[in-house]
Coordinates of C-alpha atoms and ligand atoms in Angstrom, one line a residue:
M54 CA -27.4 17.8 -20.3
A55 CA -25.2 14.8 -21.1
Q56 CA -24.9 12.2 -18.3
P57 CA -21.4 11.9 -16.8
I58 CA -19.5 8.9 -17.9
K59 CA -19.6 6.0 -15.4
K60 CA -16.2 4.4 -14.6
T61 CA -16.3 0.7 -13.9
I62 CA -13.8 -0.4 -11.3
A63 CA -12.4 -3.7 -10.0
V64 CA -11.8 -3.4 -6.3
L65 CA -9.2 -6.0 -5.3
G66 CA -9.2 -6.5 -1.6
S67 CA -12.7 -5.0 -1.1
T68 CA -13.1 -6.4 2.4
G69 CA -10.0 -4.6 3.7
S70 CA -9.6 -1.2 5.2
I71 CA -8.8 0.5 1.8
G72 CA -11.4 -1.6 -0.1
K73 CA -14.2 -0.7 2.3
Q74 CA -13.4 3.0 2.1
A75 CA -13.3 2.8 -1.7
L76 CA -16.8 1.4 -1.6
E77 CA -18.0 4.3 0.5
I78 CA -16.7 6.5 -2.3
V79 CA -18.6 4.5 -4.8
Q80 CA -21.7 4.9 -2.7
A81 CA -21.3 8.7 -2.5
N82 CA -20.8 8.9 -6.3
P83 CA -23.3 6.4 -7.8
D84 CA -23.6 8.3 -11.1
R85 CA -19.8 8.3 -11.6
L86 CA -18.6 4.9 -10.4
Q87 CA -19.8 1.3 -10.8
V88 CA -18.3 -1.7 -9.2
E89 CA -17.5 -4.4 -11.8
V90 CA -15.4 -6.8 -9.6
L91 CA -15.0 -7.3 -5.8
T92 CA -12.5 -9.7 -4.3
A93 CA -11.6 -11.0 -0.9
Q94 CA -9.5 -13.9 0.5
N95 CA -11.2 -15.2 3.7
N96 CA -13.9 -12.7 4.7
A97 CA -16.7 -14.5 2.7
D98 CA -19.6 -13.0 4.7
L99 CA -18.6 -9.4 4.0
L100 CA -17.8 -10.2 0.4
I101 CA -21.3 -11.6 0.0
E102 CA -22.8 -8.5 1.7
Q103 CA -20.8 -6.2 -0.6
A104 CA -21.8 -8.2 -3.7
I105 CA -25.5 -8.0 -2.9
A106 CA -25.2 -4.3 -2.3
F107 CA -23.1 -3.4 -5.3
E108 CA -24.1 -6.0 -7.8
P109 CA -20.8 -6.5 -9.5
N110 CA -20.3 -8.6 -12.6
A111 CA -17.9 -10.9 -10.8
V112 CA -16.4 -11.7 -7.4
V113 CA -13.3 -13.6 -6.5
V114 CA -12.6 -15.3 -3.2
G115 CA -10.0 -17.6 -1.7
E116 CA -10.4 -21.2 -2.8
E117 CA -11.6 -22.5 0.6
K118 CA -14.6 -20.1 0.6
Y119 CA -15.6 -20.7 -3.0
A120 CA -18.5 -23.1 -2.4
Y121 CA -19.9 -20.9 0.4
V122 CA -19.9 -17.7 -1.6
K123 CA -21.2 -19.5 -4.8
D124 CA -24.1 -20.9 -2.8
A125 CA -24.9 -17.6 -1.1
L126 CA -24.9 -15.7 -4.5
Q127 CA -26.7 -18.3 -6.6
K128 CA -29.9 -16.3 -6.9
H129 CA -27.9 -13.2 -8.1
D130 CA -26.6 -12.5 -11.5
I131 CA -23.0 -12.4 -10.2
K132 CA -20.1 -14.7 -11.4
V133 CA -18.1 -16.3 -8.6
Y134 CA -14.5 -17.3 -9.1
A135 CA -11.7 -18.4 -6.7
G136 CA -8.0 -18.2 -6.5
A137 CA -5.0 -16.2 -7.6
D138 CA -5.4 -17.1 -11.4
A139 CA -9.0 -15.9 -11.3
L140 CA -7.8 -12.6 -9.8
C141 CA -5.5 -12.1 -12.8
Q142 CA -8.3 -12.9 -15.2
V143 CA -11.0 -10.7 -13.8
V144 CA -8.9 -7.6 -13.9
Q145 CA -8.4 -8.1 -17.6
M146 CA -12.2 -8.2 -18.4
E147 CA -13.1 -5.8 -21.1
T148 CA -15.8 -4.2 -18.9
V149 CA -13.2 -3.0 -16.3
D150 CA -12.0 0.6 -16.8
M151 CA -9.8 0.8 -13.7
V152 CA -8.3 -1.5 -11.1
L153 CA -8.0 -0.5 -7.4
A154 CA -5.1 -2.7 -6.2
A155 CA -5.8 -3.0 -2.4
I156 CA -4.7 -6.5 -1.6
V157 CA -2.1 -6.6 1.1
G158 CA 1.4 -7.9 0.5
F159 CA 3.2 -9.9 -2.2
A160 CA -0.2 -11.6 -2.9
G161 CA -1.2 -8.4 -4.8
L162 CA 1.7 -8.5 -7.3
R163 CA 0.4 -10.8 -10.0
S164 CA -3.1 -9.3 -10.3
T165 CA -1.5 -5.8 -10.5
L166 CA 0.8 -6.9 -13.3
A167 CA -2.1 -8.6 -15.1
A168 CA -4.1 -5.3 -15.0
I169 CA -1.2 -3.4 -16.4
E170 CA -0.6 -6.1 -19.1
A171 CA -4.2 -5.6 -20.2
G172 CA -3.7 -1.8 -20.3
K173 CA -5.9 -1.0 -17.3
P174 CA -5.0 2.1 -15.3
V175 CA -4.2 1.1 -11.7
A176 CA -5.0 3.0 -8.5
L177 CA -2.3 1.5 -6.4
A178 CA -2.6 1.0 -2.6
N179 CA -0.7 -2.3 -2.6
K180 CA 2.8 -0.7 -2.0
E181 CA 4.4 -4.1 -1.7
T182 CA 3.9 -4.6 -5.4
L183 CA 6.3 -1.7 -6.2
V184 CA 8.7 -2.7 -3.4
V185 CA 9.0 -6.3 -4.6
A186 CA 9.2 -5.7 -8.3
G187 CA 9.3 -2.0 -9.0
A188 CA 11.5 -2.4 -12.1
L189 CA 9.2 -4.9 -13.7
V190 CA 6.0 -3.1 -12.8
T191 CA 7.1 0.3 -14.0
S192 CA 8.7 -0.9 -17.2
L193 CA 5.6 -2.9 -18.1
A194 CA 3.4 0.2 -17.3
K195 CA 5.7 2.3 -19.6
E196 CA 5.5 -0.3 -22.4
K197 CA 1.7 -0.6 -22.2
G198 CA 1.2 3.2 -21.7
V199 CA -0.6 2.5 -18.4
N200 CA -0.8 5.1 -15.6
I201 CA -0.3 4.1 -12.0
Y202 CA -2.1 6.5 -9.6
P203 CA -0.8 6.3 -6.1
V204 CA -3.3 5.7 -3.2
D205 CA -0.8 5.7 -0.4
S206 CA -1.3 9.1 1.2
E207 CA 2.3 10.3 1.1
H208 CA 2.6 9.4 -2.6
S209 CA -0.7 10.9 -3.4
A210 CA 0.6 14.1 -1.7
I211 CA 3.7 14.1 -3.9
F212 CA 1.6 13.4 -7.0
Q213 CA -0.7 16.3 -6.1
C214 CA 2.3 18.6 -5.5
L215 CA 3.6 17.7 -9.0
A216 CA 0.4 18.8 -10.7
G217 CA 1.2 21.7 -13.1
E218 CA 5.0 21.3 -12.6
F219 CA 5.4 19.7 -16.1
H220 CA 9.2 19.4 -16.6
N221 CA 10.3 21.0 -13.4
K222 CA 12.7 18.6 -11.8
I223 CA 12.3 17.3 -8.3
E224 CA 15.4 18.1 -6.2
K225 CA 14.1 15.9 -3.3
I226 CA 11.0 14.8 -1.5
Y227 CA 10.2 14.5 2.1
L228 CA 8.0 11.6 3.1
T229 CA 6.2 12.5 6.4
A230 CA 5.6 9.9 9.1
S231 CA 3.6 10.1 12.2
G232 CA 6.2 8.1 14.1
G233 CA 3.6 5.5 15.1
P234 CA 2.6 4.5 18.6
F235 CA 6.3 4.1 19.9
R236 CA 7.7 7.5 18.8
G237 CA 10.3 8.6 21.4
K238 CA 10.6 5.2 23.0
D239 CA 13.9 3.2 23.2
K240 CA 14.8 -0.4 22.3
T241 CA 14.4 -1.6 25.9
F242 CA 10.9 -0.3 25.9
L243 CA 10.2 -1.9 22.5
S244 CA 11.3 -5.3 23.7
T245 CA 8.3 -5.4 26.1
V246 CA 5.5 -4.2 23.8
T247 CA 2.6 -6.4 22.9
K248 CA 0.5 -6.8 19.8
A249 CA -2.3 -4.7 21.3
D250 CA 0.2 -1.9 22.0
A251 CA 1.6 -2.0 18.4
L252 CA -1.9 -2.0 16.9
K253 CA -2.8 1.3 18.5
H254 CA -1.9 3.7 15.8
P255 CA -2.3 7.4 16.9
N256 CA -3.7 8.8 13.6
W257 CA -4.8 6.2 11.1
K258 CA -7.1 3.2 11.3
M259 CA -5.7 0.6 8.9
G260 CA -5.3 -3.1 8.3
E261 CA -3.2 -5.1 10.8
K262 CA -0.1 -5.6 8.7
I263 CA 0.4 -2.0 7.7
T264 CA -0.4 -0.9 11.3
I265 CA 2.5 -3.1 12.6
D266 CA 4.7 -1.7 9.7
S267 CA 3.9 1.8 11.0
A268 CA 4.9 0.9 14.5
T269 CA 8.3 -0.6 13.3
M270 CA 8.7 2.3 10.8
M271 CA 9.0 -0.4 8.0
N272 CA 6.0 1.2 6.5
K273 CA 8.1 4.3 5.8
G274 CA 10.9 2.1 4.6
L275 CA 8.5 0.4 2.1
E276 CA 7.3 3.9 1.1
I277 CA 10.8 5.1 0.3
I278 CA 11.2 2.3 -2.2
E279 CA 7.6 2.9 -3.5
A280 CA 8.5 6.6 -4.1
A281 CA 11.7 5.8 -5.8
W282 CA 9.8 3.8 -8.4
L283 CA 6.8 6.0 -8.8
F284 CA 8.7 9.2 -9.2
S285 CA 12.1 7.9 -10.6
L286 CA 14.1 9.1 -7.7
K287 CA 17.5 8.1 -6.3
P288 CA 17.7 7.1 -2.7
E289 CA 19.5 10.3 -1.7
Q290 CA 16.6 12.3 -3.1
I291 CA 14.2 10.8 -0.6
D292 CA 14.1 11.9 3.0
V293 CA 11.9 11.0 5.9
I294 CA 10.6 13.5 8.5
I295 CA 8.5 12.7 11.6
H296 CA 5.4 14.8 11.7
P297 CA 3.3 13.5 14.6
Q298 CA 0.1 15.4 13.6
S299 CA -0.2 13.7 10.1
I300 CA -1.5 16.9 8.6
I301 CA 1.2 17.5 6.0
H302 CA 1.1 14.3 4.0
S303 CA 4.5 14.8 2.2
L304 CA 6.5 17.5 0.4
V305 CA 8.4 18.1 -2.8
Q306 CA 11.4 20.4 -2.9
F307 CA 12.1 21.8 -6.4
E308 CA 15.4 23.0 -7.9
D309 CA 14.8 26.6 -6.9
G310 CA 14.5 25.5 -3.3
S311 CA 10.8 25.9 -3.1
L312 CA 8.9 23.4 -1.1
K313 CA 5.3 22.3 -1.9
A314 CA 3.2 20.3 0.6
Q315 CA -0.1 18.7 0.4
M316 CA -2.2 19.0 3.6
G317 CA -5.4 17.7 5.1
L318 CA -6.9 15.7 7.9
P319 CA -5.7 12.1 7.9
D320 CA -8.4 10.4 6.0
M321 CA -7.5 7.7 3.4
K322 CA -10.8 8.4 1.5
L323 CA -9.2 11.6 0.1
P324 CA -6.2 9.9 -1.7
I325 CA -8.4 7.0 -2.8
Q326 CA -10.9 9.4 -4.3
Y327 CA -8.2 11.5 -6.0
A328 CA -6.7 8.3 -7.6
L329 CA -10.1 7.1 -8.8
F330 CA -11.1 10.4 -10.3
Y331 CA -7.8 12.0 -11.4
P332 CA -7.5 14.6 -12.7
Q333 CA -10.8 15.8 -11.4
R334 CA -11.3 16.8 -7.7
M335 CA -14.8 15.6 -6.8
P336 CA -16.8 17.5 -4.2
S337 CA -16.8 15.6 -0.9
S338 CA -18.3 15.7 2.5
F339 CA -15.1 14.7 4.2
K340 CA -14.4 16.5 7.4
R341 CA -12.5 19.8 6.8
F342 CA -9.3 20.9 8.5
D343 CA -9.7 23.4 11.4
F344 CA -6.6 25.5 12.0
A345 CA -7.6 26.2 15.6
S346 CA -7.5 22.5 16.4
Y347 CA -3.9 22.3 15.3
P348 CA -2.1 25.4 16.7
S349 CA 1.3 23.8 16.0
L350 CA 2.6 21.4 13.4
T351 CA 5.9 19.8 14.5
F352 CA 8.7 18.0 12.8
E353 CA 11.6 15.9 14.0
K354 CA 14.3 13.5 12.6
P355 CA 13.5 9.8 12.7
D356 CA 15.4 7.7 15.3
M357 CA 17.1 5.3 12.9
S358 CA 18.9 3.3 15.6
T359 CA 15.8 2.4 17.6
F360 CA 13.8 1.8 14.3
P361 CA 16.4 0.2 12.0
S362 CA 13.7 -0.6 9.3
I363 CA 14.2 2.7 7.5
S364 CA 18.0 2.0 7.1
L365 CA 17.3 -1.5 6.0
A366 CA 14.9 -0.2 3.3
Y367 CA 17.5 2.3 2.1
E368 CA 20.1 -0.5 1.9
A369 CA 17.7 -2.7 -0.1
L370 CA 16.9 0.1 -2.5
R371 CA 20.6 0.9 -3.0
K372 CA 21.5 -2.8 -3.6
G373 CA 18.5 -3.2 -6.0
G374 CA 17.9 -6.5 -7.8
N375 CA 15.9 -8.9 -5.6
M376 CA 16.9 -7.3 -2.3
P377 CA 13.7 -5.2 -1.8
C378 CA 11.8 -8.4 -2.5
V379 CA 13.8 -10.2 0.3
L380 CA 13.2 -7.2 2.6
N381 CA 9.4 -7.4 1.9
A382 CA 9.0 -11.2 2.2
A383 CA 11.0 -11.3 5.5
N384 CA 9.0 -8.5 6.8
E385 CA 5.7 -10.1 5.9
V386 CA 6.7 -13.3 7.7
A387 CA 8.1 -11.5 10.7
V388 CA 5.0 -9.3 11.1
S389 CA 2.8 -12.3 10.9
A390 CA 4.9 -14.1 13.5
F391 CA 4.6 -11.1 15.8
L392 CA 0.9 -10.9 15.3
N393 CA 0.5 -14.5 16.1
G394 CA 2.3 -13.9 19.4
G395 CA 5.5 -15.9 18.5
I396 CA 8.3 -13.3 18.4
G397 CA 9.1 -10.0 20.0
F398 CA 8.8 -6.6 18.4
N399 CA 12.5 -6.1 18.0
D400 CA 12.8 -9.5 16.3
I401 CA 11.0 -8.1 13.3
P402 CA 13.9 -5.9 11.9
T403 CA 16.4 -8.5 13.1
I404 CA 14.8 -11.2 10.9
V405 CA 14.6 -8.8 8.0
E406 CA 18.3 -7.9 8.3
K407 CA 19.4 -11.6 8.6
C408 CA 17.4 -12.6 5.5
M409 CA 19.0 -9.7 3.6
Q410 CA 22.4 -11.1 4.5
Q411 CA 21.5 -14.7 3.7
V412 CA 19.3 -14.9 0.7
H413 CA 20.9 -15.3 -2.8
Y414 CA 21.3 -12.0 -4.6
I415 CA 20.0 -11.6 -8.1
D416 CA 20.8 -8.4 -10.0
K417 CA 18.0 -8.3 -12.7
P418 CA 15.3 -10.8 -11.6
T419 CA 12.6 -12.1 -13.9
L420 CA 9.0 -12.4 -12.5
Q421 CA 9.7 -16.1 -11.8
E422 CA 12.9 -15.1 -9.9
Y423 CA 11.0 -12.6 -7.8
I424 CA 8.5 -15.4 -7.0
D425 CA 11.3 -17.8 -6.1
T426 CA 13.0 -15.1 -4.0
D427 CA 9.7 -14.6 -2.1
I428 CA 9.4 -18.3 -1.5
D429 CA 13.0 -18.8 -0.4
T430 CA 13.0 -15.7 1.9
R431 CA 9.7 -16.9 3.5
K432 CA 11.3 -20.2 4.3
E433 CA 14.4 -18.5 5.8
A434 CA 12.4 -16.0 7.8
S435 CA 10.0 -18.7 9.1
S436 CA 12.9 -20.7 10.3
L437 CA 14.5 -17.7 12.0
A438 CA 11.1 -16.9 13.6
K439 CA 10.8 -20.4 14.9
K440 CA 14.3 -20.2 16.5
K441 CA 13.2 -16.9 18.2
I442 CA 10.1 -18.6 19.6
R443 CA 12.2 -21.5 21.0
A444 CA 14.8 -19.1 22.5
Ligands
NDP1341 P1 -6.4 -5.2 5.0 O1 -5.6 -6.2 5.7 O2 -7.4 -4.4 5.7 O3 -7.1 -5.8 3.7 C1 -6.4 -6.6 2.8 C2 -7.4 -7.1 1.7 O4 -6.6 -8.0 0.9 C3 -8.6 -7.8 2.2 O5 -9.6 -7.6 1.3 C4 -8.1 -9.3 2.2 O6 -9.2 -10.2 2.1 C5 -7.3 -9.3 0.9 N1 -6.3 -10.3 0.9 C6 -5.4 -10.7 1.9 N2 -4.6 -11.7 1.5 C7 -5.0 -12.0 0.3 C8 -4.5 -13.0 -0.6 N3 -3.5 -13.8 -0.3 N4 -5.1 -13.0 -1.9 C9 -6.1 -12.2 -2.2 N5 -6.6 -11.2 -1.4 C10 -6.0 -11.1 -0.1 O7 -5.3 -4.2 4.3 P2 -5.3 -2.6 4.1 O8 -6.6 -2.3 3.4 O9 -4.9 -1.9 5.3 O10 -4.1 -2.5 3.1 C11 -4.2 -2.9 1.7 C12 -3.0 -2.4 1.0 O11 -3.0 -0.9 1.0 C13 -1.6 -2.7 1.7 O12 -0.7 -3.0 0.7 C14 -1.3 -1.5 2.5 O13 0.1 -1.3 2.6 C15 -1.8 -0.4 1.5 N6 -2.2 0.8 2.2 C16 -3.2 0.8 3.2 C17 -3.5 2.0 3.9 C18 -4.6 2.0 4.9 O14 -5.0 3.0 5.4 N7 -5.2 0.9 5.3 C19 -2.8 3.2 3.6 C20 -1.8 3.1 2.6 C21 -1.5 2.0 1.9 P3 -9.9 -10.8 3.5 O15 -10.5 -9.6 4.2 O16 -10.8 -11.8 3.0 O17 -8.8 -11.4 4.3
MG1342 MG1 1.4 5.8 3.7

């Protein structure tokens, strides 16, 4: 019997929550997947450990950790590079079949664009890439004939619901949200919450930034914009529904009124694996759903006034241009200021809103204009955050 073809992958952000789970999938499918590239920013020790275990062709690390990683891997046949330009180069290597984009934030944009430019299919976890520059990313993917496979669980759910629907139009989609740790709370309560409270997500274990985004509901806001680009939807075709059990990962409503949902236990390995192996569903040992453990699945409307981030994301999507880029940069800065103990939880959406009012609007930005918008917004958001700390 012929051997199955091995796919070589570049795992960008291999030391993160998504990256580590992707490597578990590689471990479980050694005859189907091979790691060609691993990358990290600061976590040099884990990157070294992963490199020794997976023997990639190359690793990329943040510049400050270059000498340390180079030294640790000198006896291994693994190339060591550093910095953002190197990230863009390694994804374009001829030996890379697919790129898993799992860097967090704006920092993932250039390497994702570089992968698409080189014609590499992308399994996309880094939602900020589509939020910041969805027009640029999707038009380049179209031009290069590159497929983008969603890793985000909601978007993977929509993608799975669309299998076999060919030209059947989407009437609308429902993105489900757990509601995060503060579901049902009011603004007064939120003004007192700490970093530790906000990092306690009820259903998912994820990186810190996305966990805070889930608590503010900005994660759902970013996902609205991500969905608009992935599935060519207008803002009014995207709805958010709170589903605290996180079993239904999202739904598509078609023009005949029929709804299709994708369900399963909350486990990111499933959407990661689906993206890596699409269109094949690989057998897995992931825990199976047990109906008796979930006698009721419940749904409620999101509380947009306590959690204004969803409305801000709709506004950014409707305005278009560089506005989602402003939303994203302001949010990244505000989340990091909250995590560093500087600002309160309710300050996060306030800073985002102020930046959206203050930063210069550009209708059809170039890549350079997105980069400039990101820099300008970060300055503005940092100065707003500093004022909050002093206040
Ligand atoms: P983590 O914070 O856990 O990991 C981020 C990864 O990116 C790490 O490998 C980190 O390296 C690397 N990184 C951070 N900053 C930079 C930088 N400036 N340049 C290069 N690499 C960098 O994040 P997650 O894995 O949780 O999330 C990754 C992406 O996937 C995010 O966009 C998130 O929204 C999305 N996502 C995540 C989900 C989840 O369950 N975690 C679910 C759905 C989407 P180092 O470790 O060295 O700092
Ligand atoms: Mg998600």
